[in-house]
C-alpha positions as a printed NumPy array, in Angstrom:
array([[ 80.079,  75.002,  23.044],
       [ 82.999,  73.109,  24.148],
       [ 83.468,  69.593,  25.804],
       [ 85.121,  68.919,  29.542],
       [ 86.75 ,  66.565,  30.068],
       [ 87.094,  66.002,  33.771],
       [ 87.296,  62.317,  34.724],
       [ 85.467,  59.971,  32.75 ],
       [ 85.227,  56.372,  34.715],
       [ 84.55 ,  55.178,  31.166],
       [ 88.244,  55.75 ,  29.696],
       [ 89.441,  54.014,  32.329],
       [ 87.05 ,  51.006,  31.416],
       [ 87.853,  51.197,  27.871],
       [ 92.184,  50.812,  29.464],
       [ 90.866,  47.669,  31.352],
       [ 89.733,  46.376,  28.066],
       [ 92.387,  47.023,  26.267],
       [ 95.11 ,  45.426,  29.283],
       [ 92.839,  42.395,  30.03 ],
       [ 93.66 ,  41.59 ,  26.001],
       [ 96.488,  42.278,  25.767],
       [ 98.003,  40.323,  29.14 ],
       [ 95.368,  37.555,  27.978],
       [ 96.918,  37.201,  24.642],
       [100.355,  37.282,  26.499],
       [ 99.388,  34.233,  28.21 ],
       [ 99.478,  32.334,  25.148],
       [ 96.164,  31.848,  25.143],
       [ 95.286,  30.25 ,  21.46 ],
       [ 91.769,  32.146,  21.387],
       [ 92.279,  35.414,  21.439],
       [ 94.946,  35.468,  18.945],
       [ 94.04 ,  39.544,  18.457],
       [ 94.18 ,  40.401,  21.7  ],
       [ 97.505,  42.257,  20.761],
       [ 95.187,  44.856,  19.736],
       [ 94.534,  45.834,  23.017],
       [ 97.706,  48.211,  22.099],
       [ 95.708,  50.45 ,  19.723],
       [ 92.523,  50.915,  21.832],
       [ 95.492,  52.338,  23.681],
       [ 96.991,  54.822,  21.622],
       [ 93.425,  55.256,  20.258],
       [ 92.781,  56.468,  23.741],
       [ 96.065,  58.317,  24.804],
       [ 95.534,  60.104,  21.019],
       [ 92.339,  61.661,  22.71 ],
       [ 93.198,  62.722,  26.125],
       [ 96.281,  64.439,  25.015],
       [ 94.809,  66.174,  22.992],
       [ 91.739,  67.166,  24.564],
       [ 94.36 ,  68.391,  27.633],
       [ 95.958,  70.234,  25.218],
       [ 92.901,  71.684,  24.351],
       [ 91.129,  72.809,  27.301],
       [ 94.692,  74.008,  28.238],
       [ 94.247,  76.066,  25.124],
       [ 91.297,  77.517,  25.24 ],
       [ 91.873,  78.542,  29.306],
       [ 94.999,  80.01 ,  28.762],
       [ 95.796,  80.728,  25.583],
       [ 98.508,  78.893,  25.392],
       [100.136,  75.29 ,  25.843],
       [103.89 ,  75.149,  28.08 ],
       [105.339,  72.18 ,  26.705],
       [106.876,  71.832,  29.965],
       [104.067,  71.568,  32.733],
       [103.521,  69.071,  29.893],
       [106.371,  66.609,  29.884],
       [106.446,  67.301,  33.412],
       [103.526,  65.938,  33.848],
       [104.019,  62.953,  31.689],
       [106.581,  62.355,  33.428],
       [105.645,  62.073,  36.867],
       [103.015,  59.864,  35.358],
       [105.101,  57.625,  32.854],
       [108.781,  57.437,  35.1  ],
       [108.692,  56.468,  38.684],
       [107.27 ,  52.838,  37.9  ],
       [108.894,  52.472,  34.844],
       [112.35 ,  52.941,  36.596],
       [110.898,  51.013,  39.747],
       [110.712,  47.864,  37.337],
       [113.622,  48.379,  35.34 ],
       [115.623,  48.37 ,  38.709],
       [113.503,  44.917,  40.419],
       [114.324,  43.328,  36.711],
       [117.95 ,  43.642,  36.707],
       [117.785,  42.518,  40.313],
       [115.291,  39.241,  40.093],
       [117.548,  38.422,  37.214],
       [120.269,  38.462,  39.019],
       [118.761,  35.532,  40.555],
       [116.572,  33.292,  38.392],
       [118.189,  32.773,  35.157],
       [115.267,  32.413,  32.495],
       [115.272,  32.165,  28.691],
       [116.288,  35.678,  28.056],
       [118.885,  35.821,  30.79 ],
       [121.157,  38.491,  30.841],
       [121.351,  39.23 ,  26.467],
       [117.712,  41.453,  28.572],
       [119.667,  44.103,  29.683],
       [120.845,  45.178,  26.002],
       [117.154,  46.102,  26.269],
       [117.21 ,  48.614,  28.97 ],
       [118.89 ,  51.814,  27.662],
       [116.741,  51.252,  24.51 ],
       [114.056,  51.447,  27.842],
       [114.796,  53.837,  29.449],
       [115.119,  55.809,  26.923],
       [112.166,  55.343,  25.134],
       [113.459,  53.905,  21.577],
       [112.756,  50.19 ,  22.702],
       [110.289,  49.842,  19.649],
       [113.265,  50.976,  16.936],
       [115.998,  49.002,  19.008],
       [113.612,  45.577,  18.418],
       [113.69 ,  46.87 ,  14.429],
       [117.231,  47.686,  13.956],
       [119.03 ,  46.827,  16.921],
       [117.583,  42.996,  17.504],
       [118.494,  39.679,  15.185],
       [114.569,  38.858,  15.593],
       [111.466,  39.737,  14.52 ],
       [108.816,  41.108,  17.112],
       [106.033,  37.986,  16.177],
       [109.16 ,  35.368,  15.279],
       [111.18 ,  35.588,  18.704],
       [110.969,  32.187,  20.663],
       [112.165,  32.927,  23.369],
       [110.997,  35.658,  24.723],
       [112.357,  38.464,  26.198],
       [111.648,  40.154,  28.829],
       [111.753,  43.329,  28.162],
       [109.794,  42.846,  24.495],
       [106.363,  44.858,  25.62 ],
       [107.976,  48.44 ,  26.396],
       [108.184,  49.086,  22.324],
       [104.41 ,  49.87 ,  22.715],
       [105.667,  52.676,  25.706],
       [108.725,  53.868,  23.616],
       [105.72 ,  55.047,  20.371],
       [103.48 ,  56.631,  22.966],
       [106.582,  59.12 ,  24.251],
       [107.488,  59.28 ,  21.452],
       [104.649,  60.836,  20.66 ],
       [104.97 ,  62.974,  23.763],
       [107.528,  64.729,  22.698],
       [106.389,  65.646,  18.492],
       [102.743,  66.051,  18.837],
       [101.963,  68.763,  21.957],
       [104.922,  71.372,  19.987],
       [102.581,  70.142,  16.305],
       [ 99.628,  70.542,  18.176],
       [100.318,  74.148,  19.058],
       [101.969,  75.155,  15.932],
       [ 98.448,  74.287,  14.967],
       [ 96.356,  76.107,  16.849],
       [ 98.338,  79.054,  16.993],
       [ 97.891,  78.743,  13.248],
       [ 93.876,  78.411,  13.306],
       [ 94.344,  75.112,  11.697],
       [ 92.06 ,  72.241,  12.492],
       [ 93.98 ,  69.674,  14.314],
       [ 90.454,  67.701,  13.283],
       [ 91.305,  68.328,   9.617],
       [ 95.106,  67.388,   9.546],
       [ 95.058,  64.812,  11.237],
       [ 92.185,  62.652,   9.957],
       [ 93.94 ,  63.69 ,   6.774],
       [ 97.203,  62.144,   8.605],
       [ 95.748,  58.663,   9.869],
       [ 94.177,  58.305,   6.43 ],
       [ 97.765,  58.589,   5.079],
       [ 99.736,  56.044,   7.434],
       [ 96.343,  53.705,   6.917],
       [ 96.838,  53.95 ,   2.988],
       [100.541,  53.707,   3.388],
       [100.44 ,  50.731,   5.877],
       [ 98.266,  49.122,   3.635],
       [101.048,  49.436,   0.454],
       [103.983,  48.787,   1.806],
       [103.161,  45.211,   3.377],
       [104.56 ,  42.653,   1.645],
       [103.621,  39.094,   2.585],
       [106.824,  37.022,   3.322],
       [108.981,  40.103,   3.901],
       [109.824,  40.1  ,   7.735],
       [111.627,  43.525,   8.353],
       [108.455,  45.447,   6.577],
       [106.232,  43.379,   8.47 ],
       [108.913,  44.197,  11.793],
       [108.903,  48.105,  10.931],
       [104.815,  48.427,  10.427],
       [104.079,  46.586,  13.662],
       [106.87 ,  48.273,  15.462],
       [107.326,  51.454,  14.18 ],
       [106.311,  54.951,  15.131],
       [105.006,  56.194,  12.132],
       [102.848,  52.893,  11.141],
       [101.471,  52.768,  14.292],
       [100.397,  56.56 ,  15.132],
       [ 97.022,  56.617,  12.752],
       [ 95.841,  55.705,  16.286],
       [ 97.104,  57.962,  18.092],
       [ 96.185,  60.257,  14.817],
       [ 93.043,  59.432,  15.221],
       [ 92.526,  59.32 ,  18.944],
       [ 93.621,  63.277,  18.043],
       [ 91.177,  63.736,  15.032],
       [ 88.123,  62.641,  17.757],
       [ 89.125,  64.541,  20.929],
       [ 89.18 ,  68.108,  18.127],
       [ 85.474,  66.779,  16.872],
       [ 84.502,  66.24 ,  20.486],
       [ 86.007,  69.05 ,  21.798],
       [ 83.652,  71.753,  19.844],
       [ 80.478,  68.937,  20.348],
       [ 80.504,  67.099,  22.997],
       [ 77.438,  65.867,  21.222],
       [ 79.121,  64.642,  18.981],
       [ 76.67 ,  60.759,  18.491],
       [ 73.438,  62.576,  20.438],
       [ 71.338,  59.461,  20.446],
       [ 72.846,  57.314,  17.945],
       [ 76.136,  56.61 ,  21.127],
       [ 75.006,  53.679,  22.319],
       [ 74.265,  52.261,  19.27 ],
       [ 77.244,  53.454,  17.997],
       [ 78.98 ,  52.199,  21.484],
       [ 77.258,  48.547,  21.075],
       [ 79.082,  48.093,  17.11 ],
       [ 82.724,  49.544,  18.452],
       [ 82.975,  46.436,  21.125],
       [ 81.513,  44.056,  19.621],
       [ 84.064,  44.173,  16.263],
       [ 87.052,  44.946,  18.635],
       [ 85.853,  42.12 ,  20.619],
       [ 85.618,  39.672,  16.861],
       [ 88.722,  41.434,  16.526],
       [ 90.365,  40.132,  19.373],
       [ 89.002,  36.427,  18.559],
       [ 90.191,  36.573,  15.158],
       [ 93.328,  38.392,  14.195],
       [ 97.013,  37.425,  13.802],
       [ 99.76 ,  39.169,  14.146],
       [101.766,  38.102,  11.516],
       [ 99.03 ,  38.473,   8.989],
       [ 98.57 ,  40.161,   5.683],
       [ 95.536,  41.092,   7.245],
       [ 96.134,  43.585,  10.121],
       [ 97.818,  45.833,   7.949],
       [ 95.423,  46.273,   5.509],
       [ 92.389,  46.782,   7.313],
       [ 92.476,  45.143,  10.735],
       [ 94.524,  47.959,  12.331],
       [ 91.808,  50.16 ,  10.843],
       [ 89.173,  48.645,  11.921],
       [ 90.669,  48.473,  15.241],
       [ 91.156,  52.175,  15.4  ],
       [ 87.565,  53.094,  14.079],
       [ 86.061,  50.532,  16.474],
       [ 87.914,  52.317,  19.449],
       [ 87.083,  55.546,  18.617],
       [ 83.603,  54.405,  18.315],
       [ 83.818,  53.439,  21.863],
       [ 85.304,  56.535,  23.202],
       [ 83.169,  58.569,  21.691],
       [ 80.224,  56.676,  23.155],
       [ 81.751,  56.24 ,  26.276],
       [ 82.322,  60.146,  26.584],
       [ 78.46 ,  60.315,  25.672],
       [ 75.955,  59.509,  29.29 ],
       [ 74.303,  56.422,  27.261],
       [ 74.162,  53.019,  28.791],
       [ 77.814,  52.266,  26.881],
       [ 79.02 ,  54.599,  29.429],
       [ 78.069,  53.785,  32.027],
       [ 78.41 ,  49.452,  31.537],
       [ 82.432,  50.973,  31.142],
       [ 82.201,  52.694,  34.051],
       [ 81.734,  49.99 ,  36.344],
       [ 83.575,  50.291,  39.335],
       [ 86.117,  47.233,  39.457],
       [ 86.548,  48.067,  35.346],
       [ 87.475,  51.184,  36.126],
       [ 89.896,  50.68 ,  38.633],
       [ 91.192,  47.841,  37.26 ],
       [ 91.637,  50.514,  33.922],
       [ 93.688,  53.594,  36.372],
       [ 95.768,  51.165,  37.072],
       [ 95.991,  49.299,  33.262],
       [100.004,  51.076,  33.078],
       [101.631,  49.312,  35.987],
       [ 99.1  ,  45.819,  35.311],
       [101.357,  46.273,  31.429],
       [104.563,  46.893,  32.807],
       [104.701,  44.6  ,  35.761],
       [103.095,  42.008,  33.806],
       [104.868,  40.404,  30.854],
       [107.981,  40.466,  33.166],
       [106.681,  38.374,  35.805],
       [105.296,  36.011,  32.747],
       [108.585,  35.536,  31.48 ],
       [109.861,  34.915,  34.434],
       [107.71 ,  32.165,  35.874],
       [107.721,  31.296,  32.146],
       [103.883,  31.313,  32.351],
       [103.083,  31.298,  29.018],
       [103.637,  26.852,  29.12 ],
       [101.453,  26.112,  32.821],
       [ 97.674,  27.058,  34.064],
       [ 99.278,  26.974,  37.698],
       [102.584,  29.456,  36.7  ],
       [100.238,  31.672,  34.992],
       [ 97.403,  31.957,  37.141],
       [100.309,  32.615,  39.723],
       [102.576,  34.758,  37.623],
       [ 99.256,  37.052,  37.127],
       [ 98.093,  36.932,  41.578],
       [101.909,  38.096,  41.864],
       [100.939,  40.694,  38.989],
       [ 98.36 ,  42.424,  40.526],
       [100.099,  42.552,  44.103],
       [103.095,  44.081,  42.928],
       [101.139,  45.868,  40.831],
       [ 99.521,  46.903,  43.444],
       [101.744,  48.119,  45.966],
       [103.568,  50.472,  43.032],
       [100.783,  51.722,  42.213],
       [100.078,  52.219,  45.626],
       [103.364,  54.005,  46.64 ],
       [105.002,  54.848,  44.109],
       [102.253,  55.868,  40.841],
       [ 99.746,  57.653,  43.38 ],
       [101.96 ,  59.673,  44.945],
       [104.782,  60.778,  41.656],
       [101.035,  62.283,  40.937],
       [100.551,  64.409,  43.613],
       [101.758,  67.482,  43.905],
       [102.485,  67.625,  47.119],
       [104.635,  64.306,  47.255],
       [106.461,  65.879,  44.072],
       [106.966,  69.417,  46.581],
       [108.474,  67.525,  49.263],
       [110.823,  65.657,  46.811],
       [111.757,  69.009,  46.124],
       [111.794,  70.606,  49.716],
       [114.439,  67.462,  49.741],
       [118.525,  68.393,  49.091],
       [118.601,  68.732,  45.43 ],
       [121.707,  67.067,  45.934],
       [120.28 ,  64.058,  47.682],
       [118.049,  63.895,  45.147],
       [119.835,  63.826,  42.202],
       [122.324,  61.289,  43.661],
       [119.556,  58.994,  44.019],
       [118.068,  59.524,  40.998],
       [121.591,  59.798,  39.066],
       [121.937,  56.751,  41.229],
       [119.332,  54.642,  39.342],
       [120.15 ,  55.379,  36.163],
       [123.525,  55.373,  36.027],
       [123.158,  51.436,  37.48 ],
       [120.823,  50.771,  34.432],
       [123.425,  52.242,  31.747],
       [125.413,  50.594,  33.483],
       [124.846,  46.684,  33.216],
       [122.939,  47.444,  30.292],
       [125.937,  48.68 ,  28.239],
       [128.61 ,  45.787,  29.836],
       [125.772,  42.985,  28.508],
       [126.163,  45.389,  25.261],
       [129.947,  45.337,  25.287],
       [130.275,  41.591,  26.459],
       [128.053,  39.305,  24.556],
       [125.806,  37.032,  27.415],
       [126.231,  33.332,  27.241],
       [124.485,  30.373,  28.454],
       [120.679,  32.721,  28.938],
       [118.435,  29.801,  30.181],
       [119.179,  27.896,  33.665],
       [122.347,  25.518,  32.738],
       [122.276,  23.104,  35.469],
       [125.327,  21.541,  34.907],
       [127.062,  24.969,  35.723],
       [130.042,  24.227,  33.441],
       [129.281,  24.04 ,  29.355],
       [132.272,  24.668,  28.292],
       [133.133,  23.973,  24.705],
       [136.181,  21.025,  23.917],
       [136.823,  19.68 ,  20.487],
       [138.123,  16.302,  21.286],
       [140.894,  16.368,  19.594],
       [142.236,  18.998,  16.596],
       [139.964,  18.831,  13.807],
       [142.437,  18.099,  11.452],
       [144.136,  15.244,  13.079],
       [143.745,  11.832,  11.372],
       [142.416,  10.092,  14.658],
       [139.179,  12.813,  13.847],
       [138.12 ,  12.206,  10.868],
       [134.019,  10.739,  11.661],
       [133.591,   6.953,   9.361],
       [131.553,   7.951,   6.109],
       [127.982,   6.593,   7.262],
       [128.268,   9.98 ,  10.696],
       [128.566,  12.75 ,   7.715],
       [126.347,  12.366,   4.297],
       [127.917,  13.968,   2.005],
       [126.963,  15.439,  -1.568],
       [130.349,  14.176,  -3.8  ],
       [131.714,  10.203,  -4.092],
       [135.091,  11.655,  -2.194],
       [136.057,  11.123,   1.54 ],
       [138.838,  13.312,   0.884],
       [139.068,  16.118,   3.516],
       [140.543,  19.402,   2.521],
       [142.899,  21.736,   3.649],
       [140.639,  23.32 ,   6.648],
       [140.478,  27.193,   6.194],
       [141.124,  29.477,   9.504],
       [139.327,  28.937,  11.613],
       [136.536,  30.1  ,  13.197],
       [134.152,  28.133,  10.382],
       [131.354,  31.028,   9.867],
       [128.007,  29.325,  10.211],
       [124.864,  30.503,  10.02 ],
       [122.037,  28.787,  11.851],
       [118.944,  28.432,   9.996],
       [115.401,  27.552,  10.978],
       [112.448,  27.173,  13.626],
       [112.502,  28.232,  17.003],
       [115.262,  25.108,  17.484],
       [117.817,  26.782,  15.673],
       [117.129,  29.796,  17.627],
       [117.307,  27.644,  21.264],
       [120.541,  26.199,  19.428],
       [122.678,  29.491,  19.186],
       [121.602,  30.796,  21.828],
       [122.305,  28.57 ,  24.14 ],
       [125.377,  28.001,  22.156],
       [128.744,  26.942,  24.947],
       [131.366,  28.375,  26.105],
       [134.624,  28.799,  23.725],
       [132.542,  27.245,  21.319],
       [133.501,  30.689,  19.545],
       [137.201,  29.308,  18.684],
       [135.684,  27.048,  16.274],
       [132.272,  28.076,  14.724],
       [131.55 ,  32.302,  15.01 ],
       [127.804,  31.845,  14.522],
       [124.932,  34.219,  13.843],
       [120.721,  33.355,  14.171],
       [118.335,  33.485,  11.342],
       [116.127,  31.22 ,  12.778],
       [112.239,  31.857,  12.107],
       [109.786,  31.219,  15.709],
       [107.036,  29.317,  13.947],
       [108.15 ,  28.638,  10.629],
       [110.205,  25.391,   8.466],
       [110.137,  25.487,   5.136],
       [106.277,  25.571,   4.686],
       [105.021,  28.634,   3.422],
       [100.848,  27.652,   2.838],
       [ 98.953,  25.108,   5.234],
       [ 98.266,  24.929,   8.15 ],
       [ 99.934,  22.714,  10.947],
       [ 97.5  ,  20.414,  11.998],
       [ 97.939,  19.073,  16.22 ],
       [ 95.839,  17.841,  18.392],
       [ 92.898,  16.692,  16.162],
       [ 93.266,  20.569,  15.065],
       [ 92.656,  22.079,  18.504],
       [ 96.12 ,  23.043,  17.789],
       [ 96.497,  24.756,  14.618],
       [ 99.431,  26.529,  12.508],
       [ 98.676,  28.964,   9.549],
       [102.305,  28.933,   7.651],
       [101.124,  31.76 ,   5.182],
       [103.078,  34.323,   7.227],
       [105.792,  31.547,   6.826],
       [106.358,  32.768,   3.289],
       [109.958,  33.775,   2.029],
       [111.447,  32.72 ,   5.039],
       [114.816,  32.514,   2.961],
       [115.174,  36.304,   2.859],
       [115.63 ,  35.82 ,   6.683],
       [118.088,  33.008,   6.218],
       [119.981,  35.18 ,   3.508],
       [120.316,  38.469,   5.66 ],
       [121.142,  35.964,   8.903],
       [124.459,  34.347,   6.117],
       [124.933,  38.046,   5.732],
       [125.146,  39.063,   8.285],
       [129.125,  37.508,   9.46 ],
       [128.807,  36.34 ,   5.55 ],
       [128.627,  32.399,   6.609],
       [130.129,  30.297,   5.06 ],
       [127.896,  27.277,   6.226],
       [124.012,  27.107,   6.504],
       [123.425,  24.773,   9.209],
       [119.372,  24.368,   8.4  ],
       [117.363,  22.611,  11.83 ],
       [113.601,  21.61 ,  10.759],
       [111.401,  19.161,  11.885],
       [109.517,  21.013,  14.823],
       [106.876,  21.542,  11.907],
       [106.992,  19.483,   9.59 ],
       [105.87 ,  16.608,  11.808],
       [103.164,  18.301,  12.308],
       [100.239,  16.974,   9.374],
       [ 99.719,  19.094,   7.002],
       [ 95.573,  21.118,   6.203],
       [ 96.539,  22.382,   2.666],
       [ 93.642,  22.998,   0.011],
       [ 90.831,  20.954,   1.998],
       [ 92.791,  17.492,   2.472],
       [ 94.585,  16.403,   5.237],
       [ 98.728,  15.012,   5.047],
       [100.157,  12.795,   7.817],
       [103.759,  13.26 ,   7.669],
       [105.077,  10.747,   5.152],
       [102.579,  10.78 ,   2.443],
       [103.43 ,  10.944,  -0.757],
       [101.815,  14.571,  -1.17 ],
       [103.678,  15.694,   1.786],
       [106.881,  14.432,   0.563],
       [106.396,  16.111,  -2.196],
       [105.751,  19.591,  -0.957],
       [108.577,  18.662,   1.695],
       [110.723,  18.273,  -1.113],
       [110.056,  20.834,  -2.843],
       [109.958,  23.721,  -0.684],
       [113.437,  22.095,   1.027],
       [115.193,  22.08 ,  -2.433],
       [113.987,  25.812,  -2.727],
       [115.566,  26.916,   0.239],
       [118.506,  24.92 ,  -0.808],
       [118.785,  26.274,  -4.073],
       [118.601,  29.607,  -3.087],
       [121.449,  29.441,  -0.391],
       [123.701,  27.243,  -3.106],
       [123.286,  30.54 ,  -5.279],
       [124.491,  32.143,  -2.108],
       [127.346,  30.685,  -2.204],
       [127.729,  29.088,   1.004],
       [127.687,  25.232,   2.054],
       [124.626,  23.339,   3.05 ],
       [123.902,  21.216,   6.233],
       [121.399,  20.102,   6.985],
       [121.016,  18.863,  10.714],
       [119.112,  15.601,  11.298],
       [115.759,  15.798,  13.058],
       [116.068,  14.325,  16.619],
       [113.373,  12.017,  18.623],
       [111.751,  14.83 ,  20.291],
       [110.054,  14.226,  23.573],
       [107.197,  17.209,  23.973],
       [106.328,  17.715,  27.84 ],
       [102.842,  17.909,  27.666],
       [101.252,  21.704,  28.906],
       [ 98.084,  22.665,  29.535],
       [ 96.951,  24.169,  26.318],
       [ 98.875,  22.83 ,  23.071],
       [101.576,  20.061,  23.761],
       [101.858,  18.693,  20.312],
       [101.894,  14.94 ,  20.571],
       [102.659,  14.353,  16.721],
       [106.148,  16.06 ,  16.864],
       [106.454,  12.365,  19.406],
       [106.145,  10.737,  16.138],
       [109.791,   9.171,  15.674],
       [109.083,   7.028,  12.713],
       [107.627,   9.735,  10.8  ],
       [111.279,  12.018,  11.61 ],
       [113.373,   9.119,  10.403],
       [111.159,   9.139,   7.707],
       [112.34 ,  13.067,   6.76 ],
       [115.885,  12.679,   7.755],
       [116.131,   9.803,   4.709],
       [113.729,  12.176,   2.384],
       [116.556,  14.722,   3.666],
       [119.413,  11.929,   2.558],
       [117.93 ,  11.145,  -0.53 ],
       [117.487,  14.882,  -1.843],
       [121.203,  15.428,  -0.461],
       [122.485,  12.952,  -3.102],
       [121.508,  14.181,  -5.539],
       [123.553,  17.553,  -5.352],
       [126.865,  16.981,  -6.983],
       [128.365,  19.647,  -3.778],
       [127.847,  22.2  ,  -1.414],
       [124.95 ,  20.14 ,   0.373],
       [126.201,  17.685,   3.438],
       [123.594,  15.562,   6.011],
       [124.412,  16.542,   9.828],
       [123.94 ,  13.921,  11.986],
       [122.838,  14.685,  15.406],
       [123.112,  12.958,  18.763],
       [122.375,   9.652,  18.594],
       [120.919,   9.979,  22.991],
       [117.335,  11.651,  20.902],
       [116.898,   8.27 ,  20.488],
       [118.637,   6.005,  21.881],
       [119.777,   7.341,  26.166],
       [116.036,   7.82 ,  27.426],
       [117.104,   9.452,  31.157],
       [118.932,  12.468,  28.604],
       [116.119,  12.249,  25.977],
       [113.763,  13.091,  28.59 ],
       [115.92 ,  15.513,  30.815],
       [114.616,  18.858,  31.073],
       [117.675,  19.943,  31.555],
       [119.053,  19.41 ,  28.334],
       [115.551,  20.127,  26.318],
       [113.45 ,  22.174,  28.741],
       [110.036,  21.328,  26.61 ],
       [111.733,  18.328,  24.914],
       [112.418,  20.192,  21.927],
       [114.273,  23.221,  22.071],
       [117.654,  22.745,  23.928],
       [118.789,  23.981,  26.721],
       [122.848,  24.69 ,  27.112],
       [123.597,  20.912,  28.213],
       [121.544,  19.957,  25.05 ],
       [123.399,  22.056,  23.116],
       [126.832,  21.613,  24.158],
       [125.783,  17.872,  23.437],
       [124.251,  18.949,  20.181],
       [127.627,  20.971,  19.167],
       [130.27 ,  17.816,  20.739],
       [128.791,  15.719,  18.056],
       [128.205,  18.008,  15.04 ],
       [131.263,  20.438,  14.997],
       [133.346,  17.726,  13.64 ],
       [131.482,  16.885,  10.994],
       [131.127,  20.801,  10.081],
       [134.674,  21.324,   9.852],
       [135.423,  18.87 ,   7.344],
       [132.677,  20.525,   5.135],
       [134.817,  22.128,   2.21 ],
       [134.24 ,  26.339,   2.237],
       [135.635,  28.838,   0.538],
       [139.205,  29.967,   2.751],
       [137.559,  33.988,   2.091]])
């Protein structure tokens, strides 16, 4: 006896659980740190459904019509994607966000379903460490699925022709991928973690498990028998537990977390295919209706969250969620559903083919042209720029005597104040550090390239700590630092990218938090906290000096954090703590004979309250907009240009 698929509302209910988990995770809710695993549930469901359909077609016709299969996938996926990409392009012309025009470089990879590899090799920021979140960031998972849709039907048809058990083949392949993932991951190696999280091979285990399950269910529909409800409850409980505990950059995710999510998803699918209570729960109509719309909800929610800046405000989050539902329902009714119906498609085919071709080519050309234009000309000022004219200029030639700042403006490790003749401009600088560094880099003012060739080496959520937990809000906010281990490797990659002469180190956002390590809570300024900070900073400095670059430590500013509804982190407003760390950095600089410098930042952050609290300078009181970036560069440019560097 073989299983007949038909419509299973329980699978749509499982899709609903998945997309809700992902949306809550993307909303920045700290109580569901593992919500991203909803994507893994999608992978297992997709592997199951696609393979079940292929098996049913093979049983019914004796073959698999690849052309029709791919056409059905195109009708299912492309119309909504085209509408979303077009809408985002139009809206982005009027609504400027932190992602800004830079996102248009992501359009081509998204359009051709290679977004995951583009984010691995083409974007200078790890997926899990992006401090400014790309509008199309979430399309990596659709790329993985589409690559599966292209390859798997060919492989499945080949296996069926040779009477090879798809269940056995997929089970063995999935196990091999899981073992490879566990062995290849390395703590502190951001590239490997990025590759494993986004890569088609490493994420194929869920698709393969789903395919194997489809094979076994096809051969034996009553796979679980009377145990279906028990298995389903265990699967559901496991997923909920994983949603509540897993971290995206945790090594444990790749050494068991993903495997557990995959197997739990398979258990829920198997239970949902039975006629038990678990199946009836997931077939609940409201849940199933959400699941039927899950593709569109996934497409639309993230761009709208970014446009509304929803993660930092509960009212904006609720508004963005409402708009997501309304927009998606409109597209679902008038684009997605008609596109799947043969009569709608036939009606399009009856139109003048030249009209259809012209419209299709026009939409595609719009997306490609916009993307190529941005790829050729790097975007600037990608967040709201209220002044409208943030153009960088030095007040005078940096080599002129009038521009030589007093000794107090830059503390250098050598005893001489002699300024060597300037090497040719622009000076090559890698901006490294936490998300402040990214904001400074991405919002660099126009005209800066005449003086500085800048590259980004930031890591969101990572300063110089590699262990312990950042402790804020009396423990309501906690930031584990174990995922920051090996942060200097990321810094070195940025240095290598433009053969940097100077590494500008931007710190403070995380070092001002209390540090909890080995059960002890260490406020900033305590002897043990100072010892750990000094050890880690010296490690970073020594690594950079060994690479042959000069090191410039940027003064930690006076932060004025804006309270948000989830993690205000008032500890960052500790001016005394920042001053203490600055003094400590100055003392560290003085111990190096050469090559290490302390660079004073703008006095305005501490002495000019209207500027320090102006959100057009720092949109959250910590990270700079274009005006804030311009203020910093105007303050530090002369200091950076005075740092002796090789002429090469």
